[in-house]
Every structure is written in C-alpha cells, then in structure tokens.
Tab-separated table of C-alpha atoms and ligand atoms in Angstrom:
chain	number	residue	atom	x	y	z
A	16	MET	CA	-0.878	-12.139	-4.572
A	17	ARG	CA	1.517	-10.819	-7.320
A	18	LEU	CA	-0.549	-8.149	-8.708
A	19	ILE	CA	0.229	-5.758	-11.997
A	20	LEU	CA	-1.466	-2.270	-11.998
A	21	VAL	CA	-1.840	-1.339	-15.482
A	22	GLY	CA	-3.764	1.887	-16.705
A	23	PRO	CA	-2.901	5.242	-18.688
A	24	PRO	CA	-0.704	8.321	-17.161
A	25	GLY	CA	-2.542	9.397	-14.097
A	26	ALA	CA	-5.421	6.399	-13.889
A	27	GLY	CA	-4.534	6.689	-10.410
A	28	LYS	CA	-2.263	3.491	-10.540
A	29	GLY	CA	0.051	5.364	-7.581
A	30	THR	CA	-2.755	6.218	-5.899
A	31	GLN	CA	-4.813	2.705	-5.420
A	32	ALA	CA	-1.385	0.799	-5.219
A	33	SER	CA	-1.201	2.614	-1.544
A	34	HIS	CA	-3.947	1.463	-0.590
A	35	LEU	CA	-4.122	-1.942	-2.454
A	36	ALA	CA	-0.616	-2.245	-1.138
A	37	ALA	CA	-1.568	-1.845	2.202
A	38	HIS	CA	-5.023	-3.975	2.425
A	39	TYR	CA	-2.860	-7.293	0.362
A	40	LYS	CA	-0.248	-6.531	3.071
A	41	ILE	CA	2.529	-6.616	-0.354
A	42	PRO	CA	5.337	-3.814	-1.250
A	43	HIS	CA	4.755	-1.473	-3.714
A	44	ILE	CA	6.851	-1.349	-6.488
A	45	SER	CA	7.091	2.029	-9.093
A	46	THR	CA	8.937	1.925	-11.652
A	47	GLY	CA	8.496	5.964	-11.766
A	48	ASP	CA	9.218	6.601	-8.153
A	49	ILE	CA	12.135	4.226	-8.637
A	50	PHE	CA	13.410	6.678	-11.203
A	51	ARG	CA	12.294	9.643	-9.462
A	52	ALA	CA	14.000	9.118	-6.126
A	53	ASN	CA	16.823	8.271	-8.124
A	54	LEU	CA	16.295	11.505	-9.813
A	55	LYS	CA	16.261	12.797	-6.567
A	56	ASN	CA	19.655	11.637	-5.359
A	57	GLY	CA	21.965	12.213	-8.084
A	58	THR	CA	22.344	8.713	-8.911
A	59	GLU	CA	24.389	6.993	-12.385
A	60	LEU	CA	20.350	5.205	-12.550
A	61	GLY	CA	18.461	8.825	-12.116
A	62	LYS	CA	20.445	10.641	-14.662
A	63	LYS	CA	20.316	7.679	-17.792
A	64	ALA	CA	16.556	7.813	-16.896
A	65	GLN	CA	15.871	11.475	-16.191
A	66	SER	CA	16.218	12.945	-20.317
A	67	PHE	CA	13.797	10.004	-21.088
A	68	MET	CA	11.436	10.891	-18.689
A	69	ASP	CA	11.270	14.483	-18.752
A	70	ARG	CA	10.420	14.111	-22.604
A	71	GLY	CA	7.933	11.621	-21.975
A	72	GLU	CA	9.818	8.844	-23.247
A	73	LEU	CA	9.702	5.689	-21.927
A	74	VAL	CA	13.386	4.847	-20.311
A	75	PRO	CA	15.080	1.851	-22.065
A	76	ASP	CA	14.831	-1.957	-21.467
A	77	SER	CA	18.137	-2.452	-20.718
A	78	VAL	CA	17.895	-0.156	-17.949
A	79	THR	CA	14.744	-0.535	-16.640
A	80	ASN	CA	14.435	-4.745	-16.826
A	81	GLU	CA	18.084	-4.742	-14.918
A	82	MET	CA	15.989	-2.474	-12.066
A	83	VAL	CA	13.149	-4.194	-11.940
A	84	LYS	CA	15.508	-7.741	-11.241
A	85	ASP	CA	17.257	-5.669	-8.765
A	86	ARG	CA	14.205	-4.995	-6.948
A	87	LEU	CA	12.756	-8.660	-7.372
A	88	GLY	CA	15.460	-9.798	-6.092
A	89	ASN	CA	14.258	-8.725	-2.330
A	90	ASN	CA	13.153	-10.642	-0.065
A	91	ASP	CA	10.491	-8.631	0.996
A	92	VAL	CA	8.716	-9.995	-2.386
A	93	ALA	CA	8.318	-13.463	-0.795
A	94	GLY	CA	5.163	-12.514	-0.081
A	95	GLY	CA	3.556	-11.272	-2.692
A	96	PHE	CA	4.056	-7.533	-4.497
A	97	LEU	CA	2.191	-4.754	-6.838
A	98	LEU	CA	3.705	-3.920	-9.303
A	99	ASP	CA	2.771	-0.579	-10.626
A	100	GLY	CA	3.493	1.057	-13.917
A	101	PHE	CA	5.873	-2.032	-14.988
A	102	PRO	CA	6.163	-3.469	-17.351
A	103	ARG	CA	5.243	-1.443	-19.625
A	104	ASN	CA	5.800	-2.860	-22.885
A	105	THR	CA	6.164	-6.263	-24.612
A	106	ASN	CA	10.003	-6.952	-24.289
A	107	GLN	CA	9.477	-5.778	-20.687
A	108	ALA	CA	6.285	-8.075	-20.561
A	109	GLN	CA	8.247	-11.061	-21.511
A	110	VAL	CA	11.238	-9.970	-19.574
A	111	LEU	CA	9.018	-10.397	-16.284
A	112	ALA	CA	7.605	-13.889	-17.057
A	113	GLN	CA	11.448	-15.119	-16.776
A	114	ILE	CA	12.108	-13.662	-14.287
A	115	LEU	CA	8.693	-14.976	-12.168
A	116	ILE	CA	9.330	-18.370	-13.699
A	117	GLU	CA	13.029	-18.590	-12.495
A	118	LYS	CA	11.615	-17.392	-9.144
A	119	LYS	CA	8.443	-18.925	-9.045
A	120	MET	CA	6.572	-16.628	-8.414
A	121	PRO	CA	3.426	-16.634	-11.056
A	122	LEU	CA	1.266	-14.024	-10.965
A	123	ASP	CA	-2.409	-13.656	-10.039
A	124	ALA	CA	-3.700	-11.084	-11.814
A	125	VAL	CA	-3.337	-7.613	-14.148
A	126	LEU	CA	-5.640	-5.313	-13.030
A	127	GLU	CA	-6.315	-2.603	-16.096
A	128	LEU	CA	-7.881	0.890	-14.880
A	129	LYS	CA	-10.109	2.609	-17.168
A	130	ILE	CA	-10.313	6.152	-17.450
A	131	ASP	CA	-10.707	8.566	-20.779
A	132	ASN	CA	-8.348	11.308	-21.800
A	133	ALA	CA	-10.748	14.006	-20.417
A	134	GLU	CA	-10.233	12.760	-16.871
A	135	ILE	CA	-6.665	12.057	-17.313
A	136	ILE	CA	-5.729	15.929	-18.347
A	137	LYS	CA	-7.637	17.290	-15.166
A	138	ARG	CA	-6.178	14.306	-12.782
A	139	LEU	CA	-2.307	15.114	-14.578
A	140	SER	CA	-2.794	19.004	-14.710
A	141	GLY	CA	-3.800	19.602	-10.475
A	142	ARG	CA	-1.360	16.590	-9.301
A	143	ARG	CA	1.316	17.951	-7.183
A	144	THR	CA	3.731	15.364	-5.658
A	145	CYS	CA	6.035	14.948	-2.489
A	146	GLN	CA	9.729	15.757	-2.428
A	147	GLY	CA	9.977	13.881	0.662
A	148	CYS	CA	7.938	10.550	0.306
A	149	GLY	CA	6.621	10.347	-3.870
A	150	VAL	CA	3.441	10.602	-2.607
A	151	SER	CA	0.140	12.602	-4.887
A	152	SER	CA	-2.131	14.656	-4.369
A	153	HIS	CA	-4.105	17.285	-6.317
A	154	VAL	CA	-4.938	20.752	-5.973
A	155	GLU	CA	-8.430	19.970	-6.033
A	156	PHE	CA	-9.779	16.019	-6.010
A	157	GLU	CA	-7.201	15.479	-2.829
A	158	LYS	CA	-6.389	18.420	-1.106
A	159	PRO	CA	-4.003	18.337	0.508
A	160	LYS	CA	-4.092	20.115	4.588
A	161	VAL	CA	-1.636	22.800	4.323
A	162	ALA	CA	-1.288	23.797	0.631
A	163	GLY	CA	1.918	22.757	-0.428
A	164	VAL	CA	3.163	20.645	2.246
A	165	CYS	CA	2.274	16.785	1.899
A	166	ASP	CA	0.392	15.536	4.948
A	167	LYS	CA	1.924	12.033	5.201
A	168	CYS	CA	5.143	13.785	5.945
A	169	GLN	CA	5.132	17.870	5.613
A	170	GLY	CA	7.603	17.012	2.248
A	171	GLN	CA	7.009	20.352	-0.146
A	172	LEU	CA	4.964	19.738	-2.731
A	173	TYR	CA	6.016	20.020	-7.162
A	174	GLN	CA	4.696	19.343	-9.866
A	175	ARG	CA	6.423	16.833	-12.051
A	176	GLU	CA	8.378	18.053	-15.387
A	177	ASP	CA	6.117	15.174	-17.498
A	178	ASP	CA	2.561	16.793	-16.465
A	179	LYS	CA	3.236	19.502	-18.558
A	180	GLU	CA	0.297	19.654	-21.185
A	181	GLU	CA	2.380	18.698	-24.142
A	182	VAL	CA	4.785	15.650	-22.399
A	183	VAL	CA	1.003	14.313	-21.368
A	184	ALA	CA	0.147	14.028	-24.747
A	185	ARG	CA	3.500	12.315	-25.288
A	186	ARG	CA	3.054	10.108	-22.100
A	187	LEU	CA	-0.783	8.495	-24.038
A	188	GLU	CA	0.726	8.479	-27.361
A	189	ILE	CA	3.918	6.029	-25.679
A	190	TYR	CA	1.243	4.193	-23.468
A	191	ALA	CA	-1.205	3.611	-26.620
A	192	GLN	CA	1.281	2.293	-29.362
A	193	GLN	CA	3.567	0.720	-26.447
A	194	THR	CA	1.913	-0.523	-23.263
A	195	GLU	CA	-2.303	-1.474	-24.694
A	196	PRO	CA	-0.910	-4.693	-26.364
A	197	ILE	CA	0.064	-6.143	-23.258
A	198	ILE	CA	-3.024	-5.340	-21.753
A	199	SER	CA	-4.506	-7.856	-25.011
A	200	PHE	CA	-1.632	-10.025	-23.773
A	201	TYR	CA	-2.706	-10.806	-20.300
A	202	ASN	CA	-6.247	-10.854	-21.389
A	203	SER	CA	-5.548	-14.021	-23.471
A	204	ILE	CA	-3.325	-15.696	-20.731
A	205	GLY	CA	-6.797	-15.099	-18.474
A	206	LEU	CA	-5.417	-13.160	-15.791
A	207	LEU	CA	-6.703	-9.477	-16.419
A	208	LYS	CA	-9.498	-8.105	-14.758
A	209	ASN	CA	-10.566	-4.097	-15.078
A	210	ILE	CA	-11.987	-1.925	-13.511
A	211	SER	CA	-13.379	2.125	-14.065
A	212	ALA	CA	-10.960	4.234	-12.467
A	213	LEU	CA	-13.823	7.364	-12.415
A	214	GLY	CA	-15.598	8.383	-8.981
A	215	GLU	CA	-14.117	8.637	-5.636
A	216	VAL	CA	-10.887	6.861	-5.011
A	217	ALA	CA	-11.906	4.917	-1.456
A	218	GLU	CA	-14.834	3.420	-3.857
A	219	ILE	CA	-12.217	2.203	-6.731
A	220	THR	CA	-10.460	0.490	-3.881
A	221	LYS	CA	-13.680	-1.654	-3.407
A	222	ARG	CA	-14.037	-1.975	-7.055
A	223	ALA	CA	-10.535	-3.084	-7.532
A	224	ILE	CA	-10.839	-5.842	-4.308
A	225	ALA	CA	-14.121	-6.560	-5.440
A	226	ALA	CA	-12.891	-7.741	-9.360
A	227	LEU	CA	-9.656	-9.532	-7.417
A	228	GLY	CA	-11.831	-11.629	-5.586
B	271	LIG	P1	5.163	6.700	-13.819
B	271	LIG	O1	5.430	7.712	-13.012
B	271	LIG	O2	5.306	5.442	-13.622
B	271	LIG	O3	3.813	7.636	-14.566
B	271	LIG	P2	2.426	7.455	-15.037
B	271	LIG	O4	2.809	6.032	-15.681
B	271	LIG	O5	2.549	8.192	-16.375
B	271	LIG	O6	1.770	7.708	-14.170
B	271	LIG	P3	1.343	8.869	-12.974
B	271	LIG	O7	2.372	8.369	-12.115
B	271	LIG	O8	1.662	9.534	-13.903
B	271	LIG	O9	-0.296	8.351	-13.643
B	271	LIG	P4	-1.272	7.290	-11.962
B	271	LIG	O10	-1.679	6.417	-12.643
B	271	LIG	O11	0.006	6.778	-10.492
B	271	LIG	O12	-1.509	8.518	-11.106
B	271	LIG	P5	-2.336	9.357	-9.514
B	271	LIG	O13	-2.459	8.138	-8.482
B	271	LIG	O14	-0.528	9.534	-9.241
B	271	LIG	O15	6.233	6.866	-14.992
B	271	LIG	C1	6.960	8.125	-15.167
B	271	LIG	C2	8.018	8.294	-16.000
B	271	LIG	O16	9.209	7.323	-15.446
B	271	LIG	C3	8.018	7.573	-17.524
B	271	LIG	O17	7.195	8.473	-18.443
B	271	LIG	C4	8.854	6.799	-18.142
B	271	LIG	O18	9.654	7.792	-18.493
B	271	LIG	C5	9.705	6.451	-16.550
B	271	LIG	N1	9.226	5.286	-16.774
B	271	LIG	C6	8.392	4.792	-15.607
B	271	LIG	N2	8.344	2.708	-15.386
B	271	LIG	C7	9.060	2.919	-16.169
B	271	LIG	C8	9.172	1.033	-17.340
B	271	LIG	N3	8.676	0.496	-17.190
B	271	LIG	N4	9.901	1.431	-18.734
B	271	LIG	C9	9.883	2.248	-19.022
B	271	LIG	N5	10.442	3.451	-18.676
B	271	LIG	C10	9.124	3.999	-17.137
B	271	LIG	O19	-3.103	10.280	-9.819
B	271	LIG	C11	-3.474	11.090	-10.897
B	271	LIG	C12	-3.792	12.344	-10.289
B	271	LIG	O20	-4.899	12.096	-10.218
B	271	LIG	C13	-3.265	12.704	-8.545
B	271	LIG	O21	-3.393	13.948	-8.687
B	271	LIG	C14	-4.226	12.201	-7.744
B	271	LIG	O22	-4.701	12.916	-6.625
B	271	LIG	C15	-5.169	12.382	-8.117
B	271	LIG	N6	-6.579	11.424	-8.141
B	271	LIG	C16	-6.051	9.751	-7.775
B	271	LIG	N7	-7.151	9.271	-8.197
B	271	LIG	C17	-8.429	10.347	-8.501
B	271	LIG	C18	-9.911	9.843	-8.170
B	271	LIG	N8	-10.602	9.031	-7.623
B	271	LIG	N9	-10.725	11.156	-8.537
B	271	LIG	C19	-9.823	12.357	-8.490
B	271	LIG	N10	-8.392	12.734	-8.369
B	271	LIG	C20	-7.593	11.251	-8.219
B	272	LIG	MG1	2.146	6.519	-10.733
B	273	LIG	ZN1	5.452	13.514	1.450
C-alpha cells in the first residue's frame, strides 16, 4: 500500500496514520514529525525549519523535497509507505510524482480526512505532543493515563508552539490556499478517497480501511 494522508491541521492525520501504518505494516512518514525531531536534536535542518513552523508557514520546498527524497531512498519503503503531511502544495506533488516514477512505485490512494474548523480548534487547543516519541494525545478526547506523561514511552507532554490560536489560523489559511488544490488534482487522476474525520478514533480507522478497499 502506497498511501498519502491529506487533511487540515488537527484532522487526525498523525493519529490515524499510526493505526493505518500498523494495519498495513508500512512505515509512517510524517514531514512534520521529521522536522520536529530535527528541531529537538538541534540539527541544521531543524534550524532551517523552525522559524517557518513557528509561524505556521510551509518550510521551503527546496528543503522539504530533498528531505522526502532522501527518506524514500530508504529500503523500508519497498513494501509501501504512508505519507502524512506531504505533499502540501503543487510543486511538492509534482516532485513526488517524479520520484515515484523513477522508483517505479505508483501511488495506490490519497485519503482525505474531512473535518470542520470548529472541531479543528477543539482538537488543536487541547492537543499535547510527546517530547520523546512525538505521538499526540488530547487533554479531553484522548487523555493519557497520567496527566502530562506519554502512555507509549513515558516521555513528557508539551504544547506545540504552532498550536497557538493565531498560528492555527495561519495554518488553516495556507491549507486552503496551497494544499486544497492538490486534492482536486488527485481527484482528477482517480486516486482520491475521502472520509469524515469526525467520531471515535477507532471508528475512523475502520472507515479509512473500508474506503481504501
Ligand atoms: P504537521 O506536523 O504535519 O502539522 P499539520 O498538518 O498542521 O497537522 P497536525 O500534526 O497539526 O494535525 P494532525 O492532522 O496530524 O492531527 P493529530 O492526529 O495530531 O506540520 C507542522 C509544520 O511543519 C507545518 O506547519 C510546516 O511548517 C511544516 N511542514 C510539515 N510538512 C511540510 C511540508 N510538506 N512542506 C512544508 N512544510 C511542512 O490530532 C490532533 C488532535 O486531535 C490530537 O490532540 C489528537 O489526540 C486529537 N484527535 C485525533 N483524532 C481524534 C478524534 N477522532 N476525536 C477526538 N480527538 C481526536
Ligand atoms: Mg500530525
Ligand atoms: Zn511518547
């Protein structure tokens, strides 16, 4: 299964990606997670990405495309992959298409998670992210067993810099301007499936698997 997950910030891409990656036994590749891991480790890539991420802007394509190309060069994608948060604009979609042609790895599907802005705000304002493994939880909807501590790795939970209200507004704007056009593109070539991202996490995973067939 070679899959792209697309949807606005807070739609639950990361949450669903971890379940779908386990179900299909494929690596979960999140450009946001890779940037955050680099930020945490203070790498050059992290330094380049930080100011863009903190403002809710896209990291420049020159940086992002290289990083994804590199990641798709890894052997673990031979059996498929799940891309979460990439591509996010037309140029990235074109670069990805070129990489996949070269590697003879055509996409199977692009799954869009549909959600309204009111629900996005609720999800992002209560989200907590693990400093250790990067997994998201929620203070109300997906409470960790111990407040402030990750269930998976016991890492500390923190609030992402870009989950502040004004930054979320900018991320939503960018999504509408730059990312929505690629959804129409994937629809026009017959790869798009979409599902509602409302409801219980497990129910949405079932919906996704049913839609992917
Ligand atoms: P990225 O990390 O990809 O952020 P995003 O797309 O804005 O999406 P999020 O991670 O915020 O949300 P999500 O859909 O994964 O939701 P989640 O599962 O966490 O990107 C961050 C930044 O990096 C970008 O702004 C940009 O600067 C840069 N970047 C990344 N990729 C790039 C690219 N390709 N090009 C350029 N720049 C790039 O869920 C959200 C919350 O809701 C959680 O608290 C969760 O617990 C809760 N939740 C999930 N499902 C449910 C449910 N069913 N019911 C109730 N609550 C739920
Ligand atoms: Mg995410
Ligand atoms: Zn963790």
